[in-house]
XYZ file of C-alpha atoms in Angstrom:
733
model
C -65.397 21.546 -7.130
C -61.394 20.877 -7.729
C -60.192 17.649 -6.800
C -56.603 19.399 -5.699
C -55.160 15.617 -4.415
C -55.458 14.397 -8.317
C -54.025 18.081 -10.532
C -51.389 17.338 -7.655
C -50.599 14.754 -8.388
C -50.950 14.541 -12.165
C -48.716 17.752 -11.493
C -46.223 15.960 -10.611
C -46.304 13.254 -12.754
C -46.281 16.117 -15.371
C -43.044 17.687 -13.768
C -40.779 13.847 -13.228
C -42.117 13.157 -17.103
C -41.070 16.515 -18.265
C -37.497 16.166 -16.030
C -36.876 13.716 -17.027
C -37.558 13.894 -21.264
C -35.215 17.030 -20.153
C -31.848 15.167 -17.626
C -32.198 12.717 -21.741
C -32.266 15.965 -23.614
C -28.929 17.334 -21.765
C -27.976 13.415 -21.492
C -27.503 13.522 -25.645
C -26.353 16.578 -25.832
C -23.900 16.392 -23.571
C -22.526 12.293 -24.878
C -22.221 14.613 -28.868
C -20.276 16.735 -26.969
C -18.040 14.078 -24.934
C -18.028 12.273 -28.537
C -17.030 15.678 -30.985
C -13.797 16.014 -28.267
C -12.366 11.876 -28.575
C -12.717 12.466 -32.222
C -9.887 15.297 -31.604
C -7.657 12.852 -29.916
C -6.168 9.209 -30.730
C -3.831 6.741 -28.861
C -1.623 4.246 -30.393
C -0.669 2.139 -28.139
C 2.644 0.760 -28.710
C 3.607 -3.588 -28.222
C 4.292 -2.671 -25.006
C 1.202 -0.883 -24.449
C 2.034 1.796 -23.771
C -0.558 4.427 -24.990
C 1.098 6.946 -26.585
C -1.471 9.909 -26.671
C -1.221 12.799 -28.851
C -4.117 15.839 -29.282
C -4.779 18.930 -31.111
C -4.530 21.126 -27.159
C -2.745 20.260 -24.014
C -6.698 19.831 -22.252
C -7.064 17.437 -26.108
C -4.077 15.826 -24.889
C -5.379 15.367 -20.664
C -8.575 13.886 -22.034
C -7.034 11.036 -24.283
C -4.270 10.593 -20.820
C -7.069 9.923 -18.414
C -8.862 8.000 -20.626
C -5.640 5.431 -21.030
C -5.833 5.324 -17.753
C -8.778 3.988 -16.743
C -8.848 1.664 -19.179
C -5.810 -0.072 -18.102
C -6.443 0.495 -14.093
C -9.802 2.577 -12.907
C -10.113 1.101 -9.067
C -6.462 2.599 -8.365
C -7.844 6.222 -9.693
C -11.388 5.371 -7.979
C -9.393 4.454 -4.724
C -6.916 6.835 -5.631
C -9.389 10.023 -5.403
C -11.219 7.940 -2.697
C -8.934 8.937 0.627
C -8.771 11.702 -1.148
C -12.308 12.557 -0.488
C -11.712 11.249 3.196
C -14.519 7.958 1.998
C -12.582 5.291 2.724
C -14.934 4.141 5.365
C -17.651 4.369 3.236
C -15.322 0.789 1.293
C -13.544 -0.235 3.893
C -15.539 0.853 7.360
C -14.343 1.731 11.102
C -10.667 0.299 10.352
C -9.686 3.471 8.335
C -12.430 6.000 10.046
C -9.620 7.910 11.616
C -7.706 7.720 7.546
C -10.794 8.963 7.174
C -10.368 11.895 9.167
C -7.018 13.100 9.207
C -7.556 13.443 5.386
C -10.455 15.937 5.881
C -8.674 18.424 8.770
C -5.801 18.300 6.197
C -7.598 18.007 2.866
C -10.062 21.009 2.353
C -12.218 19.587 -0.330
C -14.720 23.109 -0.103
C -11.059 24.972 -0.467
C -10.532 22.611 -3.672
C -13.919 23.670 -4.712
C -13.015 27.760 -4.596
C -10.077 27.451 -7.030
C -10.896 25.380 -9.434
C -13.917 28.455 -10.102
C -11.660 30.732 -9.591
C -8.650 28.353 -11.928
C -6.969 30.786 -15.103
C -9.007 29.643 -18.440
C -6.166 26.706 -18.913
C -6.026 24.926 -16.728
C -10.586 24.643 -15.952
C -9.407 23.037 -19.531
C -7.101 20.885 -18.347
C -9.356 19.794 -15.178
C -12.546 19.939 -17.022
C -11.080 17.168 -18.609
C -10.011 15.442 -16.594
C -12.960 14.721 -15.562
C -15.216 14.358 -18.765
C -12.340 11.798 -19.682
C -13.325 9.316 -16.882
C -16.783 10.126 -17.223
C -16.044 9.176 -20.730
C -15.293 5.578 -20.078
C -17.441 5.006 -16.971
C -20.325 5.680 -20.282
C -18.765 3.774 -22.483
C -17.947 1.404 -20.412
C -21.076 0.419 -18.533
C -20.011 -2.972 -16.958
C -17.603 -1.248 -14.606
C -18.963 -1.534 -11.725
C -17.595 1.742 -9.428
C -16.285 1.043 -6.132
C -17.987 4.892 -4.852
C -17.888 7.545 -6.969
C -19.248 7.106 -10.320
C -19.385 10.172 -11.973
C -15.800 12.486 -11.562
C -15.695 15.889 -10.546
C -14.199 19.659 -12.727
C -12.337 19.714 -8.486
C -10.161 16.787 -8.083
C -6.963 17.344 -9.287
C -6.719 20.073 -6.437
C -7.456 17.706 -4.114
C -3.700 16.208 -4.806
C -1.851 18.667 -5.780
C 1.750 16.841 -6.358
C 2.230 13.080 -8.136
C 4.266 12.140 -4.564
C 3.686 8.280 -2.906
C 3.699 9.612 0.139
C 2.258 13.763 -0.117
C 0.910 13.826 3.326
C 2.492 16.263 5.282
C 1.678 15.806 8.902
C 4.934 16.882 10.738
C 5.516 14.061 13.643
C 2.005 13.339 14.911
C 0.497 10.375 14.170
C -2.558 8.615 13.706
C -3.086 6.953 16.462
C -2.622 10.756 18.248
C -5.468 12.083 16.163
C -7.389 9.002 16.906
C -6.533 10.152 20.842
C -7.072 13.450 20.573
C -11.104 13.247 18.453
C -12.115 9.843 20.137
C -10.785 10.622 24.101
C -9.423 7.010 23.738
C -12.557 5.784 24.891
C -13.572 3.974 21.347
C -11.963 0.985 20.169
C -11.704 2.323 16.064
C -8.291 1.290 14.780
C -6.532 2.750 12.226
C -3.909 2.836 9.682
C -0.585 4.374 11.266
C 0.978 6.506 8.454
C 3.996 5.271 7.493
C 6.874 7.544 8.564
C 10.438 5.776 9.438
C 9.880 3.210 5.805
C 12.343 3.804 3.087
C 10.635 3.548 0.483
C 13.133 5.588 -1.482
C 14.184 6.992 -4.643
C 16.773 7.662 -7.029
C 17.669 10.042 -9.386
C 20.735 9.935 -10.797
C 22.632 12.768 -13.882
C 25.520 12.756 -15.981
C 27.316 16.096 -17.753
C 28.792 15.732 -21.132
C 31.623 15.135 -20.031
C 31.260 12.081 -18.521
C 29.205 10.587 -21.130
C 31.336 9.094 -24.244
C 29.677 10.830 -27.074
C 28.703 14.557 -24.798
C 25.407 14.322 -23.961
C 24.120 14.933 -20.365
C 22.091 11.265 -19.412
C 19.266 11.260 -16.875
C 18.375 8.143 -14.581
C 15.044 7.773 -13.291
C 14.905 5.171 -10.674
C 11.368 5.812 -7.955
C 10.689 3.178 -5.452
C 7.232 2.596 -4.680
C 4.919 0.532 -4.275
C 4.552 -1.851 -7.304
C 1.568 -0.960 -9.926
C 1.800 2.477 -8.221
C 2.801 5.219 -11.637
C 2.109 3.797 -14.782
C 4.560 4.261 -18.202
C 3.041 7.126 -21.058
C 3.358 9.831 -23.212
C 1.272 12.757 -23.904
C 1.966 15.292 -26.577
C -0.589 18.570 -28.382
C 0.092 20.428 -30.902
C 0.804 23.369 -27.804
C 3.997 22.356 -27.579
C 3.425 19.380 -24.995
C 5.452 16.307 -25.290
C 5.865 14.625 -22.134
C 7.108 10.720 -21.465
C 6.909 8.992 -18.323
C 5.926 7.977 -14.460
C 1.774 8.864 -13.934
C 0.380 9.262 -10.988
C -2.645 7.077 -11.814
C -5.364 9.834 -11.748
C -2.905 12.665 -12.223
C -3.109 14.574 -15.499
C 0.821 15.290 -15.259
C 4.154 13.177 -15.913
C 5.757 13.399 -13.016
C 8.711 12.060 -13.504
C 9.919 11.937 -16.976
C 10.924 13.846 -20.307
C 10.197 16.077 -22.757
C 12.613 17.062 -26.060
C 14.744 19.590 -24.099
C 14.543 18.398 -20.266
C 13.890 15.357 -17.297
C 13.759 15.630 -14.305
C 13.574 12.576 -11.559
C 11.788 13.423 -8.458
C 13.176 11.333 -5.027
C 11.009 12.310 -1.773
C 12.219 14.871 0.154
C 12.516 15.289 4.631
C 12.637 18.836 4.221
C 10.823 20.279 7.070
C 7.054 21.873 5.495
C 4.898 21.193 8.488
C 5.291 22.963 11.964
C 3.395 21.316 15.804
C 2.386 24.674 17.194
C 1.777 23.960 21.552
C -2.304 26.045 21.874
C -3.160 27.878 24.972
C -6.450 27.236 25.933
C -9.161 28.813 27.880
C -12.909 27.632 28.099
C -14.842 30.459 28.978
C -18.605 30.245 29.501
C -18.184 27.107 27.625
C -16.795 28.983 24.298
C -12.754 27.429 23.689
C -10.493 30.845 22.723
C -6.364 30.406 22.183
C -4.207 32.596 22.934
C -1.692 34.471 19.847
C -0.712 37.803 21.577
C -2.193 38.217 24.185
C -5.670 38.171 22.508
C -8.145 35.656 23.042
C -8.798 34.830 19.836
C -12.136 32.006 19.790
C -11.696 28.613 18.609
C -13.320 27.901 15.510
C -15.385 24.755 15.328
C -16.321 22.331 12.109
C -18.693 19.462 11.908
C -16.521 17.156 10.678
C -19.478 13.614 9.579
C -17.899 10.576 8.505
C -20.347 7.220 6.494
C -19.077 4.396 7.510
C -19.804 0.908 5.622
C -21.549 -1.525 7.859
C -23.254 -5.016 7.337
C -24.150 -3.606 4.474
C -25.253 -0.116 5.303
C -23.965 3.050 6.630
C -23.428 5.057 9.881
C -22.582 8.479 10.093
C -20.248 9.524 13.052
C -19.896 13.075 13.319
C -16.448 15.477 15.219
C -16.277 18.323 16.380
C -13.367 19.426 15.083
C -11.222 22.599 16.234
C -8.459 24.990 14.103
C -6.646 27.924 15.542
C -5.034 30.226 13.496
C -2.463 27.700 12.701
C -4.326 24.915 11.954
C -6.465 22.123 12.589
C -6.005 20.939 16.274
C -4.392 17.064 15.787
C -3.173 15.905 18.873
C -2.734 16.799 22.140
C 0.684 16.556 23.964
C 1.518 17.471 28.015
C -2.176 18.667 28.243
C -1.248 21.213 25.224
C -3.742 21.387 22.521
C -1.330 20.843 19.600
C -2.197 22.262 16.097
C -0.692 21.808 12.818
C 0.499 24.000 10.143
C 0.851 22.836 6.291
C 0.487 22.593 3.037
C -0.721 19.503 1.553
C -2.721 20.136 -1.420
C -2.671 24.067 -3.065
C -3.587 25.615 -6.683
C 0.100 26.560 -7.372
C 1.193 23.659 -6.930
C -0.865 21.865 -8.947
C -0.177 24.304 -12.003
C 3.416 24.548 -11.794
C 3.921 19.996 -11.559
C 2.359 20.890 -15.544
C 4.257 23.665 -15.780
C 7.310 22.162 -15.593
C 7.045 19.409 -18.113
C 6.849 22.399 -20.401
C 10.086 23.204 -20.137
C 11.955 23.699 -22.747
C 15.045 24.908 -21.484
C 16.970 25.410 -17.828
C 15.829 28.296 -17.265
C 11.818 28.248 -17.993
C 12.665 25.259 -15.711
C 14.361 27.577 -12.807
C 10.332 29.822 -13.534
C 8.933 26.913 -13.051
C 10.585 25.729 -8.925
C 10.047 29.785 -8.460
C 6.193 28.952 -7.647
C 7.960 27.269 -4.690
C 4.932 24.789 -4.178
C 6.751 21.303 -4.386
C 6.539 20.320 -1.011
C 7.593 16.543 -0.838
C 10.100 16.350 -3.004
C 13.913 17.098 -4.604
C 14.409 17.809 -8.529
C 16.884 15.840 -10.015
C 17.356 17.710 -13.845
C 18.989 17.309 -17.529
C 19.124 18.460 -20.059
C 19.662 18.747 -24.193
C 22.367 21.652 -23.369
C 24.822 19.825 -21.089
C 22.562 21.293 -17.805
C 22.431 18.881 -14.632
C 21.541 19.947 -11.651
C 19.363 19.822 -8.052
C 17.274 20.956 -5.849
C 16.948 20.069 -2.189
C 13.285 20.499 -1.355
C 10.977 23.222 -3.214
C 8.161 24.831 -0.977
C 10.587 26.086 2.715
C 9.393 28.390 4.511
C 11.131 30.894 6.483
C 11.479 29.995 10.023
C 12.940 31.934 13.237
C 16.806 29.628 12.883
C 17.192 29.594 16.093
C 14.304 27.397 16.861
C 14.496 23.346 16.731
C 11.019 23.259 14.259
C 11.855 19.083 14.224
C 10.028 19.706 17.731
C 6.607 21.502 18.467
C 6.796 25.133 19.213
C 5.101 27.855 21.070
C 1.527 28.407 19.226
C 0.008 32.184 21.019
C 3.038 34.046 19.867
C 3.856 36.100 16.447
C 7.327 35.446 16.891
C 6.866 31.445 16.049
C 4.445 32.140 12.197
C 5.737 31.602 9.264
C 7.882 34.631 7.086
C 6.946 33.879 3.955
C 9.151 31.332 1.528
C 12.714 30.709 1.160
C 14.020 31.469 -1.994
C 15.152 28.490 -4.476
C 18.543 30.285 -4.869
C 18.495 29.941 -0.787
C 18.088 26.338 -0.449
C 19.571 23.560 -1.047
C 21.010 23.322 -4.453
C 23.871 22.752 -7.108
C 23.582 23.301 -10.988
C 26.848 21.784 -12.889
C 29.296 20.645 -10.528
C 32.262 20.439 -12.053
C 32.734 16.353 -11.056
C 30.027 15.720 -13.543
C 27.768 13.869 -11.637
C 24.915 14.023 -9.356
C 22.910 12.004 -6.908
C 20.159 11.604 -4.758
C 18.786 8.288 -2.946
C 16.708 10.223 -1.393
C 19.987 10.586 1.659
C 21.454 13.690 2.474
C 22.173 16.523 0.045
C 25.152 17.094 1.338
C 26.843 14.277 -0.629
C 24.693 14.466 -3.819
C 28.226 15.577 -5.927
C 30.720 13.461 -3.205
C 34.034 16.302 -2.362
C 32.060 19.128 -5.000
C 28.265 18.993 -2.487
C 27.018 21.433 -0.502
C 28.273 22.048 2.705
C 25.787 21.587 5.746
C 27.316 25.115 7.262
C 25.739 26.970 4.988
C 22.363 25.950 4.745
C 19.904 26.483 8.176
C 19.071 23.101 9.603
C 15.360 22.746 8.755
C 15.951 23.210 5.200
C 17.942 19.395 5.296
C 18.015 17.596 8.171
C 17.853 14.611 6.249
C 20.619 12.078 6.688
C 22.355 9.588 5.047
C 21.680 6.303 4.067
C 23.504 3.426 2.815
C 22.180 4.071 -1.222
C 23.306 7.582 -1.098
C 26.934 5.782 0.500
C 26.825 3.116 -2.986
C 26.096 5.664 -4.874
C 29.187 7.881 -4.269
C 31.271 5.097 -4.455
C 30.089 4.283 -7.677
C 30.014 7.325 -9.829
C 33.503 8.376 -7.738
C 35.273 5.965 -10.619
C 33.231 6.026 -12.957
C 32.801 7.548 -16.174
C 32.869 6.955 -20.298
C 28.681 6.563 -20.152
C 26.240 5.603 -22.272
C 22.555 4.536 -21.169
C 23.598 0.876 -21.310
C 26.062 2.184 -18.725
C 24.245 4.032 -16.822
C 21.551 0.955 -16.922
C 24.288 -0.955 -15.234
C 24.800 1.084 -12.496
C 21.919 1.417 -11.190
C 21.739 -1.918 -10.541
C 24.445 -1.664 -8.506
C 23.125 -4.924 -5.531
C 26.135 -4.396 -3.717
C 24.327 -3.938 0.023
C 26.397 -1.563 1.501
C 25.484 -2.164 5.513
C 27.065 -5.153 5.528
C 30.388 -3.034 5.029
C 29.538 -2.853 8.989
C 26.906 -4.865 9.965
C 29.257 -8.699 9.081
C 32.393 -7.797 10.163
C 30.698 -6.161 14.171
C 29.145 -10.351 14.596
C 32.502 -12.345 12.489
C 34.465 -10.169 15.488
C 32.194 -10.166 18.570
C 31.580 -14.210 17.361
C 35.945 -15.042 17.197
C 36.331 -12.973 20.217
C 33.992 -14.375 22.523
C 33.024 -17.474 21.333
C 35.718 -20.849 21.636
C 34.444 -22.787 18.961
C 34.193 -26.527 21.906
C 30.907 -24.341 22.730
C 27.688 -25.796 21.887
C 25.429 -23.078 22.292
C 26.564 -21.674 19.293
C 28.398 -24.542 16.711
C 26.786 -23.943 15.253
C 26.789 -20.310 13.433
C 30.510 -21.979 12.560
C 29.289 -22.726 8.642
C 27.213 -19.642 8.212
C 29.440 -17.038 9.399
C 32.323 -18.757 7.736
C 29.898 -18.087 4.817
C 29.263 -14.253 5.352
C 32.853 -13.523 7.069
C 33.588 -14.945 2.196
C 30.550 -12.975 0.828
C 31.413 -9.962 -1.212
C 28.423 -8.144 0.011
C 26.466 -8.475 -3.254
C 23.230 -9.286 -3.849
C 22.249 -12.246 -5.721
C 20.976 -14.610 -7.841
C 22.299 -18.014 -5.884
C 23.645 -16.413 -2.958
C 23.006 -17.999 -0.070
C 25.280 -15.669 1.822
C 22.974 -12.706 1.459
C 19.861 -14.599 2.613
C 21.087 -15.375 5.982
C 22.321 -11.499 5.656
C 18.983 -10.000 5.151
C 16.684 -12.730 6.707
C 19.203 -11.576 9.804
C 19.518 -7.371 9.387
C 15.910 -7.501 9.680
C 15.893 -9.355 13.105
C 19.083 -7.202 14.185
C 18.077 -3.306 16.449
C 15.303 -2.020 14.923
C 17.454 1.466 14.963
C 19.395 -0.096 11.831
C 16.322 1.334 9.746
C 16.140 4.711 11.020
C 15.566 5.929 7.221
C 14.274 9.628 8.287
C 15.343 11.688 11.275
C 14.765 15.378 12.464
C 17.120 17.863 13.615
C 19.494 16.850 15.180
C 18.684 12.907 14.793
C 21.888 10.366 14.135
C 21.444 8.920 10.529
C 21.125 5.230 9.046
C 24.544 4.759 9.334
C 25.455 7.158 11.930
C 22.975 5.182 13.464
C 24.870 1.493 12.507
C 28.093 1.887 12.839
C 27.562 2.848 16.750
C 25.580 0.054 17.031
C 27.976 -2.370 15.789
C 30.800 -0.893 17.266
C 28.689 -1.827 20.783
C 27.054 -5.259 19.548
C 27.599 -8.119 21.614
C 27.231 -11.196 21.434
C 22.674 -11.414 22.854
C 22.253 -8.367 20.390
C 23.709 -10.134 17.087
C 24.244 -13.937 17.406
C 20.040 -15.327 18.908
C 19.394 -13.715 16.000
C 21.605 -15.426 14.350
C 20.017 -18.173 14.992
C 16.470 -18.053 14.763
C 16.822 -17.533 11.151
C 19.265 -20.405 11.002
C 15.677 -21.998 12.829
C 13.057 -20.428 10.871
C 15.024 -21.343 7.379
C 15.093 -24.851 8.164
C 11.577 -25.005 9.133
C 10.026 -24.041 5.910
C 12.756 -25.958 3.528
C 14.396 -27.975 5.274
C 17.743 -26.566 5.537
C 19.513 -23.216 6.530
C 21.052 -22.950 3.337
C 18.972 -21.867 0.802
C 19.942 -19.512 -3.094
C 18.879 -15.373 -1.823
C 16.299 -16.415 -5.611
C 14.723 -18.923 -4.182
C 13.256 -17.443 -1.541
C 13.168 -13.763 -3.233
C 10.041 -13.753 -5.445
C 8.282 -11.132 -8.552
C 4.732 -12.810 -8.501
C 1.327 -10.737 -10.133
C -0.862 -12.683 -10.327
C -4.453 -10.519 -10.309
C -4.727 -6.364 -10.906
C -5.880 -6.365 -7.670
C -4.845 -3.455 -5.605
C -4.476 -5.654 -2.453
C -2.369 -8.364 -3.640
C -2.880 -12.237 -2.496
C 0.818 -14.876 -2.929
C 0.873 -18.246 -2.991
C 3.347 -20.193 -2.596
C 1.174 -22.252 -5.797
C 1.362 -20.010 -8.402
C 4.589 -19.201 -11.206
C 6.906 -16.295 -9.002
C 10.247 -14.885 -10.512
C 13.939 -15.047 -8.530
C 15.103 -11.307 -8.073
C 18.554 -11.076 -8.117
C 18.814 -7.429 -5.771
C 17.531 -7.174 -2.569
C 15.782 -4.106 -0.551
C 16.984 -1.134 -0.303
C 17.262 -0.350 3.009
C 20.582 -2.350 2.786
C 22.048 -0.144 0.611
C 20.950 -1.981 -3.248
C 20.308 0.807 -5.760
C 17.422 -1.349 -7.149
C 15.825 -2.285 -4.716
C 13.289 -5.096 -4.018
C 11.502 -4.637 -1.119
C 9.831 -8.819 -0.309
C 8.486 -9.487 3.360
C 6.608 -13.483 4.063
C 2.529 -13.409 3.429
C 0.549 -15.100 4.998
C 2.882 -17.898 6.774
C 4.602 -18.826 2.634
C 7.753 -20.146 2.267
C 8.426 -17.658 0.100
C 8.903 -13.666 0.054
C 7.271 -11.233 -1.928
C 8.277 -8.256 -3.424
C 5.788 -5.843 -3.334
C 8.011 -2.215 -2.940
C 10.930 -1.061 -4.921
C 11.994 -0.222 -8.754
C 8.869 0.452 -10.465
C 8.908 2.227 -13.456
C 12.739 2.738 -14.206
C 13.805 5.184 -17.277
C 17.752 6.015 -18.136
C 17.669 9.885 -21.140
C 20.219 10.837 -22.780
C 19.384 13.862 -24.578
C 21.462 13.996 -27.182
C 20.538 15.836 -31.059
C 17.653 13.499 -30.601
C 16.183 12.057 -27.039
C 17.623 8.032 -27.221
C 15.447 5.909 -24.099
C 15.656 3.155 -22.411
C 12.813 2.210 -19.456
C 11.355 -0.665 -17.257
C 8.589 -1.029 -14.787
C 7.288 -3.793 -12.981
C 4.922 -6.446 -14.572
C 3.486 -4.648 -17.463
C 1.889 -1.616 -17.584
C -2.289 -3.031 -17.649
C -4.001 -4.269 -14.327
C -5.771 -6.398 -17.018
C -4.983 -10.218 -16.124
C -6.208 -11.179 -19.202
C -4.785 -8.782 -20.686
C -0.762 -9.602 -22.414
C 0.889 -6.324 -20.999
C 0.065 -7.757 -17.325
C 3.089 -9.341 -17.666
C 4.791 -9.202 -20.842
C 7.756 -6.795 -18.585
C 8.052 -9.092 -16.161
C 11.606 -11.181 -17.472
C 12.937 -8.163 -17.775
C 12.420 -6.597 -14.449
C 13.703 -10.069 -13.452
C 17.526 -9.276 -15.421
C 17.109 -6.030 -15.946
C 16.395 -5.302 -19.471
C 16.160 -2.309 -20.678
C 13.235 -1.396 -23.818
C 13.987 0.532 -25.988
C 10.933 3.651 -25.182
C 9.547 5.677 -28.686
C 9.749 9.084 -28.250
C 9.302 10.505 -31.927
C 5.513 9.658 -33.766
C 7.032 8.078 -36.984
C 8.859 5.123 -34.176
C 5.742 5.190 -32.410
C 3.656 4.193 -35.649
C 6.177 2.136 -36.658
C 5.372 -0.541 -33.530
C 1.783 0.743 -33.824
C -0.375 -2.695 -32.262
C -3.717 -0.210 -31.836
C -4.835 2.536 -33.033
C -7.752 4.798 -31.911
C -9.806 7.516 -30.442
C -11.795 7.016 -27.480
C -14.763 5.731 -26.810
C -13.665 3.135 -29.880
């Protein structure tokens, strides 16, 4: 008689052994494949630790690029994709539960997987190389312990198809509203609100041959992001790829940079690319319907489960979510459900992000723009033929021009539906203006070329609701009188530290004080000397300037309306709001705030006469994503100030954990000036260095240069790279 339990047990053991042998064989086969692939790629690290990657094919180059990124900062790569997968709660707990829910509603992983399956062959090869490189790195570095993602999939980049730091568009809807809708307001779980009005910003400048000494176009690339958000790289292949610039951690395309023929700088755009719809919901026999053109259609219900960590365990939280033909339901306002129509990921966007890096001339770059898939950026462009150009946004839906699309519109009628996309030539743009320069500082496109800018009356309001800001005013002032540009002069003008907002605020302060306060008034006697210092100030941020300290600290205590950076259709912009505030400001709105500054400074420093460089510091003491700052550790004085107040080079600093000093965390990061002559000439600079490893010499080898605004020469041609090579290797060696 057969012993069935024993036979089953032996069969199970045999299957397990067979499976393990098969898995080992497959793993060995996979390793051999990756080792062979790695041999087709060379990485040359120059004296600054910048990786120059060379591959036979584009896919080879991407393999080397991602491997080099992993070497420099794997944790940032991983964290970017944990966020885009909507899985931050598995690491950070309930505090980001509704942030994950927001991502899951806006970015569908199943759609990303589907896009991968139908991707063109060339793109699929690149996506495969992306995943292969990261997985090969993890195999070669078992000492690296991922926070969550132990294996990367080739469809991951299709979750994040735009390199912008603010690529998620939610119109005017907040994470708080999302939480209120899906928790019924009873859930005490916190969330991190998406910052809408904070001016992170960027600057892009282009100069035509008529404005330069050598008759070549020059491009200035100046993104303002959180520090260490992008490294500096070069990738080259035998398939026509040779591009240099800044890449966002974990992405395979150069986001802001240049090739042999042209260059591009992206600034964050406020073009309306996402809309809110009020839905008419009906409950019939326990089932939900929404009205559309007088018909009732079933509300699509999806169950989303998000796991969050608590006391070392993962706890599932289930959400029943709702969708209409307009998109996911995100909030409830005035008793109505609000859905969001947006385009927060698309394969076309990812394709556009890649093909523009291989553009060989103006016409090819315009073809890339004609894909109309870039939802979050303006573009400043220059090329080797002397062309300069500017596009305000790119993905712009056609809508009813009689409606204000910054507001909630009726979702129950087809007349509010998008009617396709505007052609690029219909959007706000300008090619080769007669003044010979272009600028955008996240400001209105109607000052992009000074008096020669596009005219507001020629465009629909939703195409450019962006207002003016003080960096834009500063740039126009400088370039209107600028001429005979070289790389060094462009860099010098790009480091103009005038805080132009104080040209409005300080005269108002002086006027209010002199008109309303008597010299003998004991309540305000302490303000006489600081106001005199401000009265004699030239409005430039400088390291040894007491006036800069007083002004910056004071402005942050004034009405927050002067900080409002991004506006909707029909709203006043930052400059208009500041002028109105200054014109009508009272004693109580200006003087107690300055008194508070004096009090704070005296409390920390024993005197209010503190130079800006003493208080405004750059410190990089670890490679952590969430940096901690410490007054007792070394730091460098920084002369320039926040872009919010008009400084072209931006250094946004704040007090950290009751620190005595302000520490920078946002602003100038990767900066580059490029001249498109017979041969590329370029200079660049990074905040700190290209590596996140404190033990690497490239962790902070550019810190003092950053402090002084001293740029390094870009090594673009291979012969120059080889002359300055410090390490040459294949991935995995």
